[in-house]
Amino acid sequence: MIVFKFGGASVKDAAAFRNILRILSGLDHTQKPLVVVSAMGKTTNALEKVYRLAFQKLDYSAALQETRQYHLQIAQELFAGSNHPIHAALQQQFNYLELLLEHLQPVDFDRQYDQIISVGELLSSLMLHHFLASQGYPNQWIDCRDYLRTDATWREARLDWTWTEKQIRQHLPAVLEQQPIITQGFIGRSASGETTTLGREGSDFSAAIFAYCLRAESLTIWKDVPGLLNADPKLFKETTRYEEIAYQEAIEMAYYGASVIHPKTVQPLAQRCIPLYVKSFLHPSEPGTVIWNCQHERIAPSFILKQNQCLLSFHTKDFGFISEQHLSTIFKALSQHRLKINMMQNSAISFSTCVDADETRVEALKAELAQEFVILYNQPLHLFTIKNYDQPSLEKLTHGKEILLEQRSRQTFQFVCRPTQEFPL
Ligand code: ASP
Ligand code: MG
């Protein structure tokens, strides 16, 4: 059993769907993959926009119409004739979406977010299923929510691994013996039957969940880059591709913010020694990168940038030392407000931490701790990480930047600075 994941860019237009057909048709006939697909192109962002407008009781009709038109246009290009069942299938999804939008409650933003944003993946998977079938590539569409059980942490749902694995193992191997499966990434369902989402860019993680539960031979993530690069080519001019890389390296890169793979993806694969291939959907016969249980020498430095960061520093009000008691109060508040520490440093009378500049969460945190601490903050900032740094790479990246906080270990160099330069660097 093999698992494939196609992201938004690989289903962004009619040509992209035809390209997937080519990739799948090129497989050996005995190989029937389980295919996980993201929402088409920038649909998730577009649906977020529609939902935000609707939630604020603003006019969302033009934004909704744009998303609808985008999908219908591609369907028109892919399917000859207006009576193909895809049209009714899409219409049904859009009717459902409208119904949800018309009946929004003024509370529970995150919960309703999941019900609405998840429609993107239903649309794309239906499109792919029908298109492949119409081209003589029979396949079974499944609703992944019947298989992925989560808790009700809206927008960041946590998986019930035991339930999910049992369900997948019980039903899907038999289906895969007959036909390839087309399903959605990013979405799941809570025990009470409501749709949940796994966090932005979560489709990689969905694919890893399926691969883990099926004990798949491999997972391939098809991307618009030639493999796992040492930096994002949109941000850095010079990049190199890793041919192979150990699970741990990949986990660390994702942790520091490398956007090529969702941070939760690699761990379940590592647990079952399932190799992860990152390949270009435009050049499918090129080798890409394999992430697996390998040993390698020190690899080329990788450069990772997290944008829109906030640097917070907490000072005791009486110039007293920062004690473990203080730290415990600060950590507890950070966790409560779901702010993840991207970097931190302690000194005699202050504690500094860099977090994502999520305005609502940061404001709530500041309000809670203002009694006990003098809180200074600075944003928006950049957090750069160089993994496997050496002197030349360090000098090159720090050159000319105003650094507010820095930290280094033997392998990793990190610094927070003001966003000054234009990209690509
Ligand atoms: N469509 C979702 C997003 O854009 C999930 C994914 O693409 O992985 O975040
Ligand atoms: Mg995406």
PDB file of N, CA and C and ligand atoms in Angstrom, residues 5 7-9 38-39 41 44 121 200-203, ligand 2:
ATOM      1  N   LYS A   5       0.042  12.352  -1.458  1.00  0.00           N
ATOM      2  CA  LYS A   5      -0.650  13.577  -1.063  1.00  0.00           C
ATOM      3  C   LYS A   5      -0.407  14.653  -2.112  1.00  0.00           C
ATOM      4  N   GLY A   7      -1.054  18.622  -2.832  1.00  0.00           N
ATOM      5  CA  GLY A   7      -1.407  19.879  -2.178  1.00  0.00           C
ATOM      6  C   GLY A   7      -2.175  20.808  -3.107  1.00  0.00           C
ATOM      7  N   GLY A   8      -2.529  21.971  -2.585  1.00  0.00           N
ATOM      8  CA  GLY A   8      -3.340  22.940  -3.322  1.00  0.00           C
ATOM      9  C   GLY A   8      -2.782  23.294  -4.690  1.00  0.00           C
ATOM     10  N   ALA A   9      -1.464  23.460  -4.783  1.00  0.00           N
ATOM     11  CA  ALA A   9      -0.862  23.872  -6.054  1.00  0.00           C
ATOM     12  C   ALA A   9      -1.003  22.779  -7.109  1.00  0.00           C
ATOM     13  N   SER A  38      -5.621  18.269  -0.944  1.00  0.00           N
ATOM     14  CA  SER A  38      -5.956  19.534  -0.264  1.00  0.00           C
ATOM     15  C   SER A  38      -7.006  20.282  -1.077  1.00  0.00           C
ATOM     16  N   ALA A  39      -7.459  21.385  -0.520  1.00  0.00           N
ATOM     17  CA  ALA A  39      -8.366  22.257  -1.259  1.00  0.00           C
ATOM     18  C   ALA A  39      -7.611  22.851  -2.459  1.00  0.00           C
ATOM     19  N   GLY A  41      -5.890  25.142  -5.104  1.00  0.00           N
ATOM     20  CA  GLY A  41      -5.214  26.445  -5.149  1.00  0.00           C
ATOM     21  C   GLY A  41      -5.275  27.137  -3.798  1.00  0.00           C
ATOM     22  N   THR A  44      -8.590  27.563   0.558  1.00  0.00           N
ATOM     23  CA  THR A  44      -8.735  27.678   2.020  1.00  0.00           C
ATOM     24  C   THR A  44      -8.688  29.149   2.449  1.00  0.00           C
ATOM     25  N   GLU A 121     -11.943  21.009   0.916  1.00  0.00           N
ATOM     26  CA  GLU A 121     -11.383  19.680   0.657  1.00  0.00           C
ATOM     27  C   GLU A 121     -12.436  18.747   0.060  1.00  0.00           C
ATOM     28  N   ARG A 200      -3.897  24.598   9.857  1.00  0.00           N
ATOM     29  CA  ARG A 200      -3.557  24.984   8.489  1.00  0.00           C
ATOM     30  C   ARG A 200      -2.421  24.128   7.952  1.00  0.00           C
ATOM     31  N   GLU A 201      -2.509  23.833   6.702  1.00  0.00           N
ATOM     32  CA  GLU A 201      -1.545  22.982   5.998  1.00  0.00           C
ATOM     33  C   GLU A 201      -1.550  21.552   6.530  1.00  0.00           C
ATOM     34  N   GLY A 202      -2.653  21.167   7.164  1.00  0.00           N
ATOM     35  CA  GLY A 202      -2.712  19.871   7.841  1.00  0.00           C
ATOM     36  C   GLY A 202      -2.870  18.653   6.941  1.00  0.00           C
ATOM     37  N   SER A 203      -2.982  18.840   5.646  1.00  0.00           N
ATOM     38  CA  SER A 203      -3.179  17.670   4.777  1.00  0.00           C
ATOM     39  C   SER A 203      -1.980  16.728   4.754  1.00  0.00           C
TER      40      SER A 203
HETATM   41 MG    MG B   2      -2.476  24.035   1.016  1.00  0.00          MG
END
